[in-house]
Tab-separated table of C-alpha atoms in Angstrom:
chain	number	residue	atom	x	y	z
A	13	MET	CA	-53.994	3.227	-52.437
A	14	PRO	CA	-51.098	4.705	-54.396
A	15	THR	CA	-47.631	3.932	-53.121
A	16	ARG	CA	-45.678	6.944	-51.963
A	17	ALA	CA	-42.293	7.372	-53.602
A	18	ARG	CA	-39.428	6.926	-51.164
A	19	PRO	CA	-37.142	9.933	-50.883
A	20	ILE	CA	-33.779	9.521	-52.563
A	21	ARG	CA	-30.994	9.430	-50.001
A	22	LEU	CA	-28.273	12.015	-50.448
A	23	PRO	CA	-25.461	9.665	-51.476
A	24	LEU	CA	-27.601	8.081	-54.181
A	25	ARG	CA	-28.897	11.484	-55.314
A	26	ALA	CA	-25.345	12.765	-55.525
A	27	ALA	CA	-24.365	9.787	-57.632
A	28	LEU	CA	-27.277	10.317	-60.019
A	29	VAL	CA	-26.495	14.013	-60.281
A	30	ALA	CA	-22.899	13.159	-61.068
A	31	LEU	CA	-24.070	10.848	-63.830
A	32	GLY	CA	-26.303	13.580	-65.255
A	33	LEU	CA	-29.473	11.580	-64.587
A	34	LEU	CA	-30.893	13.989	-62.012
A	35	ALA	CA	-30.829	17.724	-61.582
A	36	PRO	CA	-29.110	19.039	-58.463
A	37	LEU	CA	-31.235	20.308	-55.583
A	38	PRO	CA	-31.742	24.046	-55.505
A	39	GLY	CA	-28.839	25.785	-53.886
A	40	LEU	CA	-26.522	22.802	-54.307
A	41	ALA	CA	-23.861	22.741	-56.969
A	42	ALA	CA	-23.353	19.576	-58.949
A	43	PRO	CA	-20.252	17.725	-57.827
A	44	GLU	CA	-17.264	18.333	-60.024
A	45	ARG	CA	-16.086	15.449	-62.101
A	46	PRO	CA	-12.453	14.586	-61.544
A	47	ALA	CA	-10.311	16.221	-64.178
A	48	VAL	CA	-8.794	13.814	-66.646
A	49	ASP	CA	-5.129	14.511	-67.290
A	50	ARG	CA	-4.859	13.452	-70.900
A	51	GLN	CA	-1.119	14.122	-70.848
A	52	MET	CA	-0.506	11.695	-67.967
A	53	PRO	CA	0.640	8.754	-70.185
A	54	GLU	CA	3.070	11.032	-72.016
A	55	ARG	CA	4.450	12.378	-68.741
A	56	GLN	CA	4.806	8.898	-67.284
A	57	ALA	CA	6.605	7.705	-70.412
A	58	ALA	CA	8.927	10.704	-70.254
A	59	GLU	CA	9.647	10.034	-66.572
A	60	ARG	CA	10.433	6.386	-67.293
A	61	ALA	CA	12.713	7.379	-70.166
A	62	ALA	CA	14.519	9.874	-67.927
A	63	ALA	CA	15.017	7.190	-65.281
A	64	ASP	CA	16.560	4.893	-67.882
A	65	ARG	CA	19.080	7.516	-68.983
A	66	PRO	CA	22.420	7.723	-67.151
A	67	ALA	CA	22.732	10.245	-64.354
A	68	VAL	CA	24.653	13.373	-65.360
A	69	ALA	CA	27.634	14.643	-63.340
A	70	ILE	CA	27.541	18.432	-63.585
A	71	GLY	CA	30.129	19.465	-61.024
A	72	ALA	CA	32.865	18.289	-58.668
A	73	GLU	CA	34.944	19.867	-55.924
A	74	ILE	CA	37.518	18.902	-53.307
A	75	SER	CA	37.331	20.208	-49.751
A	76	ALA	CA	39.008	19.592	-46.408
A	77	VAL	CA	37.230	17.665	-43.646
A	78	PRO	CA	38.520	16.978	-40.116
A	79	GLU	CA	39.741	13.453	-40.892
A	80	GLY	CA	41.157	14.212	-44.326
A	81	THR	CA	39.762	15.190	-47.738
A	82	ARG	CA	36.308	15.092	-49.334
A	83	LEU	CA	35.460	14.759	-53.018
A	84	THR	CA	31.929	15.915	-53.819
A	85	VAL	CA	30.318	15.122	-57.168
A	86	VAL	CA	27.098	16.882	-58.173
A	87	LEU	CA	24.691	14.527	-59.976
A	88	SER	CA	21.325	14.936	-61.649
A	89	ARG	CA	19.844	12.074	-59.609
A	90	PRO	CA	20.837	9.539	-56.932
A	91	VAL	CA	23.079	6.605	-57.850
A	92	GLU	CA	24.505	3.652	-55.971
A	93	ALA	CA	28.243	3.905	-55.333
A	94	ARG	CA	30.870	1.467	-54.079
A	95	ALA	CA	34.345	2.619	-53.046
A	96	PHE	CA	37.564	0.829	-52.126
A	97	VAL	CA	41.318	1.411	-52.215
A	98	MET	CA	44.083	-0.277	-54.191
A	99	GLU	CA	47.860	-0.083	-53.956
A	100	ARG	CA	50.732	-0.068	-56.440
A	101	PRO	CA	49.944	2.732	-57.153
A	102	ASP	CA	47.915	3.975	-54.202
A	103	ARG	CA	44.445	4.988	-55.330
A	104	ALA	CA	40.806	5.029	-54.308
A	105	ILE	CA	38.239	3.595	-56.709
A	106	VAL	CA	34.581	4.628	-56.880
A	107	ASP	CA	32.361	2.328	-58.955
A	108	LEU	CA	29.087	3.753	-60.253
A	109	PRO	CA	26.350	2.855	-62.699
A	110	GLU	CA	26.884	4.526	-66.057
A	111	VAL	CA	27.246	8.279	-65.569
A	112	ASN	CA	27.384	10.996	-68.210
A	113	PHE	CA	30.287	13.127	-66.963
A	114	GLN	CA	29.850	16.772	-67.991
A	115	LEU	CA	32.649	18.193	-65.860
A	116	PRO	CA	35.012	21.045	-66.763
A	117	SER	CA	38.109	19.936	-68.654
A	118	GLU	CA	40.354	20.946	-65.743
A	119	ALA	CA	38.451	18.801	-63.228
A	120	GLY	CA	40.687	16.361	-61.407
A	121	ARG	CA	44.008	17.879	-62.384
A	122	LYS	CA	44.729	19.918	-59.235
A	123	ARG	CA	46.424	18.365	-56.197
A	124	ASP	CA	44.471	19.036	-53.012
A	125	GLY	CA	44.902	17.380	-49.614
A	126	LEU	CA	44.932	13.591	-49.915
A	127	VAL	CA	43.962	13.798	-53.590
A	128	ALA	CA	46.872	14.011	-56.017
A	129	SER	CA	44.502	13.935	-58.999
A	130	TYR	CA	41.454	12.054	-60.196
A	131	ARG	CA	39.995	10.873	-63.465
A	132	TYR	CA	36.632	9.501	-64.485
A	133	GLY	CA	34.773	7.880	-67.335
A	134	LEU	CA	33.074	4.765	-68.660
A	135	PHE	CA	34.818	1.715	-67.249
A	136	ALA	CA	32.686	-0.897	-69.013
A	137	PRO	CA	29.271	-0.927	-70.677
A	138	GLY	CA	26.786	0.260	-68.083
A	139	ARG	CA	29.490	0.972	-65.499
A	140	SER	CA	31.414	4.196	-64.793
A	141	ARG	CA	34.369	4.696	-62.488
A	142	ILE	CA	36.199	7.479	-60.674
A	143	VAL	CA	39.870	6.782	-59.949
A	144	ILE	CA	41.443	8.989	-57.268
A	145	ASP	CA	45.244	9.018	-57.186
A	146	LEU	CA	46.245	9.369	-53.532
A	147	ALA	CA	48.913	11.799	-52.380
A	148	GLN	CA	49.544	9.553	-49.361
A	149	ALA	CA	48.083	6.435	-47.759
A	150	ALA	CA	44.375	6.903	-47.056
A	151	THR	CA	41.225	4.855	-46.671
A	152	VAL	CA	37.629	5.511	-47.702
A	153	ALA	CA	35.934	6.617	-44.497
A	154	ARG	CA	32.486	7.336	-45.904
A	155	VAL	CA	30.459	7.334	-49.117
A	156	ALA	CA	27.077	9.048	-49.004
A	157	THR	CA	24.471	10.755	-51.160
A	158	THR	CA	22.375	13.709	-50.041
A	159	THR	CA	19.943	16.057	-51.748
A	160	ARG	CA	20.916	19.701	-52.142
A	161	PRO	CA	17.920	21.730	-50.899
A	162	ARG	CA	18.194	24.665	-53.264
A	163	ASP	CA	17.839	22.722	-56.511
A	164	GLY	CA	17.262	19.055	-55.674
A	165	ALA	CA	20.607	17.937	-57.113
A	166	THR	CA	22.244	14.853	-55.641
A	167	LEU	CA	25.571	15.287	-53.850
A	168	LEU	CA	27.773	12.205	-53.857
A	169	THR	CA	30.480	12.608	-51.213
A	170	ILE	CA	33.565	10.428	-50.829
A	171	ASP	CA	35.483	11.075	-47.612
A	172	LEU	CA	39.131	10.004	-47.510
A	173	ALA	CA	40.828	9.580	-44.129
A	174	ARG	CA	44.575	9.624	-43.471
A	175	SER	CA	45.996	6.186	-42.784
A	176	ASP	CA	49.284	4.508	-41.993
A	177	ARG	CA	50.794	2.104	-44.500
A	178	GLU	CA	49.795	-1.068	-42.671
A	179	ALA	CA	46.142	-0.042	-42.326
A	180	PHE	CA	46.090	0.986	-45.966
A	181	ARG	CA	47.563	-2.345	-47.038
A	182	ARG	CA	44.887	-4.219	-45.098
A	183	ALA	CA	42.170	-2.123	-46.705
A	184	ALA	CA	43.610	-2.534	-50.195
A	185	GLN	CA	42.387	-6.075	-50.728
A	186	PRO	CA	41.542	-6.957	-54.331
A	187	PRO	CA	37.833	-6.178	-54.892
A	188	ALA	CA	35.389	-8.544	-56.492
A	189	PRO	CA	35.520	-7.836	-60.229
A	190	ALA	CA	32.868	-5.391	-61.355
A	191	ARG	CA	30.721	-6.678	-64.200
A	192	ALA	CA	28.974	-4.329	-66.547
A	193	GLU	CA	25.266	-3.993	-66.042
A	194	GLY	CA	23.397	-5.019	-69.145
A	195	PRO	CA	20.609	-7.409	-69.972
A	196	PRO	CA	19.515	-9.699	-67.116
A	197	ALA	CA	21.894	-12.561	-66.458
A	198	ARG	CA	20.998	-15.725	-68.268
A	199	ASP	CA	18.769	-18.193	-66.475
A	200	PRO	CA	21.128	-20.402	-64.421
A	201	VAL	CA	19.086	-23.430	-65.504
A	202	ASP	CA	20.125	-22.790	-69.108
A	203	SER	CA	23.913	-22.719	-69.278
A	204	ARG	CA	24.168	-23.465	-72.978
A	205	PRO	CA	27.056	-21.474	-74.469
A	206	LEU	CA	26.098	-18.177	-76.094
A	207	VAL	CA	27.689	-17.360	-79.460
A	208	ILE	CA	27.530	-13.884	-81.006
A	209	VAL	CA	27.601	-14.013	-84.813
A	210	ASP	CA	28.750	-10.703	-86.279
A	211	ALA	CA	27.990	-10.026	-89.945
A	212	GLY	CA	30.510	-7.366	-90.952
A	213	HIS	CA	29.569	-3.899	-92.198
A	214	GLY	CA	25.918	-3.093	-93.017
A	215	GLY	CA	23.665	-0.172	-93.816
A	216	ILE	CA	25.574	2.838	-95.083
A	217	ASP	CA	28.817	0.843	-94.847
A	218	PRO	CA	28.906	-1.654	-97.759
A	219	GLY	CA	32.353	-3.046	-97.018
A	220	ALA	CA	34.314	-4.314	-100.005
A	221	ILE	CA	32.624	-4.107	-103.409
A	222	ALA	CA	33.121	-6.748	-106.099
A	223	GLY	CA	33.631	-5.863	-109.744
A	224	ASN	CA	30.054	-6.891	-110.502
A	225	GLY	CA	28.707	-4.526	-107.830
A	226	VAL	CA	28.052	-7.147	-105.133
A	227	TYR	CA	28.560	-5.802	-101.615
A	228	GLU	CA	30.526	-7.561	-98.903
A	229	LYS	CA	27.823	-6.677	-96.364
A	230	ASP	CA	25.232	-8.722	-98.272
A	231	ILE	CA	27.434	-11.777	-98.790
A	232	VAL	CA	28.560	-12.037	-95.177
A	233	PHE	CA	25.053	-11.442	-93.867
A	234	GLY	CA	23.828	-14.458	-95.812
A	235	VAL	CA	26.645	-16.611	-94.425
A	236	ALA	CA	25.966	-15.344	-90.893
A	237	GLN	CA	22.288	-16.241	-91.177
A	238	GLY	CA	23.195	-19.725	-92.362
A	239	LEU	CA	25.546	-20.227	-89.416
A	240	VAL	CA	22.915	-19.033	-86.941
A	241	GLN	CA	20.331	-21.428	-88.355
A	242	ARG	CA	22.726	-24.367	-88.075
A	243	LEU	CA	23.668	-23.589	-84.485
A	244	GLU	CA	20.073	-23.056	-83.424
A	245	ALA	CA	19.084	-26.346	-85.039
A	246	THR	CA	21.375	-28.233	-82.650
A	247	GLY	CA	19.382	-27.018	-79.650
A	248	ARG	CA	22.634	-27.044	-77.673
A	249	ILE	CA	23.940	-23.541	-78.360
A	250	ARG	CA	22.256	-20.162	-78.014
A	251	VAL	CA	22.953	-17.627	-80.748
A	252	GLN	CA	22.598	-13.876	-81.154
A	253	MET	CA	23.465	-11.631	-84.124
A	254	THR	CA	24.946	-8.153	-83.865
A	255	ARG	CA	22.662	-7.154	-86.731
A	256	ASP	CA	19.642	-9.011	-88.062
A	257	ARG	CA	19.053	-6.724	-91.050
A	258	ASP	CA	20.911	-4.317	-93.324
A	259	VAL	CA	21.784	-1.710	-90.723
A	260	PHE	CA	24.981	0.071	-89.687
A	261	VAL	CA	26.358	-1.020	-86.306
A	262	PRO	CA	29.450	0.798	-84.926
A	263	LEU	CA	32.450	-1.379	-84.139
A	264	ALA	CA	32.418	-0.576	-80.425
A	265	GLU	CA	28.718	-1.435	-80.297
A	266	ARG	CA	29.427	-4.903	-81.702
A	267	VAL	CA	31.875	-5.527	-78.875
A	268	ARG	CA	29.436	-4.086	-76.347
A	269	ILE	CA	26.672	-6.425	-77.532
A	270	ALA	CA	28.889	-9.437	-76.887
A	271	ARG	CA	30.046	-8.233	-73.470
A	272	ASP	CA	26.614	-7.142	-72.270
A	273	ALA	CA	25.201	-10.533	-73.228
A	274	ARG	CA	28.100	-12.274	-71.424
A	275	ALA	CA	28.831	-14.180	-74.611
A	276	ASP	CA	31.111	-17.208	-74.661
A	277	LEU	CA	32.342	-16.702	-78.229
A	278	PHE	CA	32.300	-13.900	-80.814
A	279	VAL	CA	32.611	-14.778	-84.518
A	280	SER	CA	32.890	-11.888	-86.994
A	281	ILE	CA	32.403	-12.749	-90.678
A	282	HIS	CA	33.962	-10.710	-93.503
A	283	ALA	CA	35.301	-10.921	-97.053
A	284	ASP	CA	38.389	-9.057	-98.285
A	285	SER	CA	39.330	-7.444	-101.600
A	286	ILE	CA	42.627	-6.526	-103.252
A	287	SER	CA	41.844	-5.076	-106.666
A	288	ALA	CA	45.538	-4.791	-107.554
A	289	ALA	CA	46.094	-8.521	-106.996
A	290	PRO	CA	43.122	-10.511	-108.352
A	291	GLN	CA	45.181	-13.700	-108.166
A	292	VAL	CA	45.203	-13.596	-104.340
A	293	ARG	CA	42.514	-15.800	-102.858
A	294	GLY	CA	41.618	-17.981	-99.890
A	295	ALA	CA	40.211	-17.629	-96.394
A	296	THR	CA	42.036	-16.280	-93.342
A	297	ILE	CA	41.182	-16.467	-89.643
A	298	TYR	CA	42.289	-13.554	-87.452
A	299	THR	CA	42.669	-13.270	-83.709
A	300	GLY	CA	43.361	-10.047	-81.836
A	301	SER	CA	46.820	-8.674	-81.100
A	302	GLU	CA	48.423	-5.240	-80.782
A	303	LYS	CA	51.141	-6.421	-83.159
A	304	ALA	CA	50.061	-7.639	-86.591
A	305	THR	CA	51.469	-10.835	-88.086
A	306	ASP	CA	52.496	-8.979	-91.239
A	307	ALA	CA	51.991	-5.761	-93.212
A	308	GLU	CA	48.969	-7.134	-95.062
A	309	SER	CA	47.220	-7.992	-91.792
A	310	ALA	CA	48.002	-4.540	-90.397
A	311	ARG	CA	46.631	-2.917	-93.552
A	312	LEU	CA	43.411	-4.902	-93.381
A	313	ALA	CA	42.873	-4.181	-89.681
A	314	ASP	CA	43.500	-0.478	-90.237
A	315	ARG	CA	40.966	-0.389	-93.059
A	316	GLU	CA	38.335	-2.292	-91.093
A	317	ASN	CA	38.911	-0.081	-88.051
A	318	LYS	CA	38.076	2.989	-90.145
A	319	ALA	CA	34.636	1.646	-91.047
A	320	ASP	CA	32.929	3.888	-88.486
A	321	ALA	CA	34.591	7.025	-89.853
A	322	ALA	CA	33.664	6.066	-93.396
A	323	ALA	CA	30.041	5.832	-92.289
A	324	GLY	CA	30.208	9.224	-90.540
A	325	ALA	CA	30.118	7.752	-87.017
A	326	ASP	CA	32.217	8.681	-84.011
A	327	GLN	CA	35.160	6.324	-83.506
A	328	GLY	CA	34.924	5.811	-79.747
A	329	GLU	CA	37.710	3.660	-78.373
A	330	GLY	CA	35.637	2.063	-75.610
A	331	PRO	CA	37.119	1.635	-72.119
A	332	GLY	CA	40.128	3.828	-71.452
A	333	ASP	CA	43.477	3.238	-69.799
A	334	VAL	CA	41.985	2.316	-66.426
A	335	ALA	CA	39.953	-0.521	-67.917
A	336	THR	CA	42.865	-1.618	-70.096
A	337	ILE	CA	45.209	-2.011	-67.125
A	338	LEU	CA	42.668	-3.797	-64.961
A	339	GLN	CA	41.673	-6.171	-67.749
A	340	GLU	CA	45.142	-7.000	-69.045
A	341	LEU	CA	45.406	-10.410	-67.411
A	342	THR	CA	41.901	-11.391	-68.451
A	343	LEU	CA	42.622	-10.275	-72.007
A	344	ARG	CA	45.744	-12.412	-72.169
A	345	GLU	CA	43.823	-15.487	-71.051
A	346	THR	CA	40.928	-14.733	-73.393
A	347	ARG	CA	43.238	-14.465	-76.377
A	348	GLY	CA	44.554	-17.915	-75.573
A	349	PHE	CA	41.017	-19.275	-75.923
A	350	SER	CA	40.577	-17.272	-79.136
A	351	ALA	CA	43.694	-18.865	-80.627
A	352	ARG	CA	42.518	-22.328	-79.607
A	353	PHE	CA	39.170	-21.833	-81.345
A	354	ALA	CA	40.885	-20.358	-84.418
A	355	GLN	CA	43.007	-23.492	-84.791
A	356	GLY	CA	39.957	-25.732	-84.534
A	357	LEU	CA	38.081	-23.616	-87.054
A	358	LEU	CA	41.053	-23.724	-89.414
A	359	THR	CA	41.105	-27.513	-89.228
A	360	ASN	CA	37.426	-27.714	-90.164
A	361	LEU	CA	37.434	-25.115	-92.930
A	362	SER	CA	40.574	-26.340	-94.685
A	363	GLY	CA	38.658	-29.421	-95.804
A	364	VAL	CA	35.968	-27.502	-97.703
A	365	MET	CA	37.586	-24.267	-98.867
A	366	GLU	CA	40.818	-22.762	-100.104
A	367	MET	CA	42.850	-21.186	-97.309
A	368	SER	CA	45.296	-18.304	-97.741
A	369	VAL	CA	49.075	-18.706	-97.526
A	370	LYS	CA	48.997	-17.767	-93.821
A	371	PRO	CA	45.563	-18.981	-92.755
A	372	HIS	CA	45.822	-17.916	-89.084
A	373	ARG	CA	47.052	-14.381	-88.466
A	374	GLU	CA	46.903	-11.740	-85.771
A	375	ALA	CA	46.052	-8.050	-86.042
A	376	GLY	CA	44.549	-5.214	-84.023
A	377	PHE	CA	40.940	-5.388	-85.181
A	378	ARG	CA	38.700	-3.292	-82.957
A	379	VAL	CA	35.963	-5.941	-82.916
A	380	LEU	CA	38.469	-8.388	-81.398
A	381	ARG	CA	39.280	-6.217	-78.369
A	382	SER	CA	36.801	-7.650	-75.896
A	383	PRO	CA	38.843	-8.574	-72.798
A	384	ASP	CA	36.521	-11.347	-71.637
A	385	VAL	CA	34.948	-12.862	-74.783
A	386	PRO	CA	37.047	-15.163	-77.020
A	387	SER	CA	36.820	-13.590	-80.479
A	388	VAL	CA	37.833	-14.371	-84.053
A	389	LEU	CA	37.364	-12.630	-87.388
A	390	VAL	CA	36.953	-14.840	-90.462
A	391	GLU	CA	37.771	-13.468	-93.920
A	392	LEU	CA	35.947	-15.952	-96.156
A	393	GLY	CA	37.803	-14.998	-99.312
A	394	TYR	CA	38.479	-12.164	-101.742
A	395	LEU	CA	35.791	-10.390	-103.740
A	396	SER	CA	38.582	-9.344	-106.095
A	397	SER	CA	39.181	-13.000	-107.015
A	398	LYS	CA	36.697	-14.380	-109.551
A	399	ARG	CA	37.081	-17.909	-108.170
A	400	ASP	CA	36.490	-16.793	-104.597
A	401	LEU	CA	33.557	-14.599	-105.612
A	402	ASP	CA	31.871	-17.457	-107.466
A	403	LEU	CA	32.161	-19.601	-104.337
A	404	LEU	CA	30.941	-16.839	-102.038
A	405	LEU	CA	27.811	-16.532	-104.177
A	406	SER	CA	27.228	-20.300	-104.264
A	407	ASP	CA	24.517	-21.587	-101.931
A	408	GLU	CA	26.038	-25.074	-101.996
A	409	TRP	CA	29.466	-23.767	-100.970
A	410	ARG	CA	28.033	-21.603	-98.202
A	411	THR	CA	26.105	-24.568	-96.834
A	412	LYS	CA	29.323	-26.580	-96.564
A	413	VAL	CA	31.198	-23.698	-94.945
A	414	THR	CA	28.550	-22.934	-92.321
A	415	ALA	CA	28.319	-26.644	-91.479
A	416	GLN	CA	32.056	-26.761	-90.779
A	417	MET	CA	31.962	-23.525	-88.788
A	418	ALA	CA	29.123	-24.876	-86.652
A	419	GLY	CA	31.054	-28.103	-86.116
A	420	ALA	CA	34.126	-26.189	-84.929
A	421	ILE	CA	31.997	-24.196	-82.492
A	422	GLU	CA	30.415	-27.353	-81.063
A	423	ARG	CA	33.841	-28.930	-80.598
A	424	PHE	CA	35.144	-25.784	-78.873
A	425	PHE	CA	32.385	-26.125	-76.274
A	426	ALA	CA	32.461	-29.927	-76.155
A	427	GLY	CA	33.012	-30.048	-72.395
A	428	ARG	CA	30.042	-27.782	-71.708
A	429	LEU	CA	27.382	-28.883	-74.165
A	430	PRO	CA	24.351	-30.635	-72.690
A	431	PRO	CA	22.915	-33.726	-74.351
A	432	ALA	CA	20.493	-32.872	-77.137
A	433	GLY	CA	17.241	-31.526	-75.733
A	434	GLN	CA	18.610	-31.012	-72.226
A	435	ALA	CA	20.003	-28.029	-70.335
A	436	MET	CA	22.998	-28.039	-68.050
A	437	THR	CA	24.143	-25.694	-65.318
A	438	ALA	CA	27.871	-25.090	-64.914
A	439	LEU	CA	28.480	-25.241	-61.153
A	440	ASN	CA	31.561	-25.674	-59.071
A	441	ALA	CA	31.873	-27.698	-55.866
A	442	ASP	CA	30.363	-24.860	-53.845
A	443	GLY	CA	27.281	-24.667	-56.059
A	444	LEU	CA	28.409	-21.394	-57.655
A	445	ARG	CA	28.645	-20.651	-61.347
A	446	LEU	CA	32.088	-21.218	-62.769
A	447	SER	CA	34.273	-18.230	-63.571
A	448	ARG	CA	34.478	-17.003	-67.151
A	449	ALA	CA	37.894	-18.604	-67.590
A	450	ALA	CA	36.722	-21.900	-66.135
A	451	GLU	CA	33.710	-21.910	-68.437
A	452	HIS	CA	35.973	-21.766	-71.495
A	453	ALA	CA	38.493	-24.281	-70.187
A	454	PRO	CA	38.509	-27.756	-71.734
A	455	ALA	CA	36.642	-30.474	-69.877
A	456	PRO	CA	38.854	-32.527	-67.533
A	457	VAL	CA	40.132	-35.753	-69.019
A	458	SER	CA	39.104	-38.886	-67.136
A	459	PRO	CA	41.975	-41.148	-66.041
C-alpha cells in the first residue's frame, strides 16, 4: 500500500519557499528576503572615525541666570567636562577632552556678569581647556550637557554663582593635575623606564648636508637605531622611536609622542654643520632653556626650530600661555633631571669621542620643551668637518658611541631598573604609583 505524503507544515513550507526550493502556494506571495545593506561596513567605519575625531565647538554665549552667569558652549557631540575655580587670579577652569574650537574671533573678549573674559584652546595633547576670568568671586554651581531639539547639537552649560571671598577660597583648592589622554597607561606590572629616541629631521627635511652629499637625517637615523637595539637588548628599558623610517615628523609632534607615552627620558640625536669653519668639530649635549649659553647655541636652536617651516609644515607652538604658567614648576624640576642626565652622558661620551669646547650647553630647542619629560639633544659632530664625518660614517665608531649612550641611560635609571629578566612596579607606601618627579629621583642611599 503506497505511503501517503505528509503535508508540509506552513513554517517549513515558508522556509523552503524562501530558499527557492518550493514554489509559493497560489495567492501567497513569497516572503521577502531581508535587504542586504552593502554600505553598512562603510557607514560603521565612518561613524567610528567620526567618534574618534574631537568634538567641534561652533558657538558660545553668555547669559544671566538667577544665581549669577551662565556660559553656554555649542558642541557637535557630548563631551565630559570637569570644572573648578582657582585664585590669584580668580578664575574658573573647565577641563574637556580635546575640542576643535571654531568660535568667532571676538568670542570671550566681552565682559558680561561674573565673566570678565574667557579663553580656550588645547591645554595638552588630548586635553582642551576653557579659562574664565572672573569679574568677582564666584563658584561653579552647575555643569551640564543637554541636547538642543532643533538640530541635535550638544549644549554645554557652566553656571557661575556669586560667592563671598571665604567661600571662594575654600572652593579654590588646587585640583588634581590633569594628564593628557593618549595611549593607554602602561601596565603597572611593567614599570621599566620608557625612553623615546628621536632621530632628527627625516623625509622632506634632510637636515645638514655634507660636502659629499650625505644627509644628516640618514646618519642620525642609523645611530638612533643602534641605540634602540642596545637598550632593548638589556631587557630592562622600554624604547620607542619618534620615527622608524625616513619620514617627516613635525617638532611639536615629537614632543607630543613623548608626553602621550608618558616617557621617562627623551633623547634627540643630530649632527651639525658649519661650512665656513671646517676646523670646528666635536660633540655637544644640549638641554632646554629660554636663554642660550652663547650665540652659536642660539643660532643652532633657531635653525633647528625652523625645520617645520622649511618642510612646508605649520609651526604650531603647542600649549599656550595657560599651560605654560601651570607647568612652570614642573618644567623647572624636569630641567634639573635633564641637566643631571646630560652630565652623565657627557662623562660616558668623552671617553670615546671628541667633545666640543663647551660640551654641555643650553638653548631653546622646541623638541626640548616638554614640561614633564627630561630631554636632551645630542649633536654628534659636524658634517662640515672631514674628521667628524669619517667617524659618523664608521660602523665601529657608532657602535662605541651607542654603547656609551646606553650605559649613561642605564645609570640615569639605576634606582628604578629591575634585575635582568624581571619587572618592577614603582609604588609608594600607600600602594600608589610614584609621581613623575619621584620616578626620576635618585634611589635613596642606604645608611
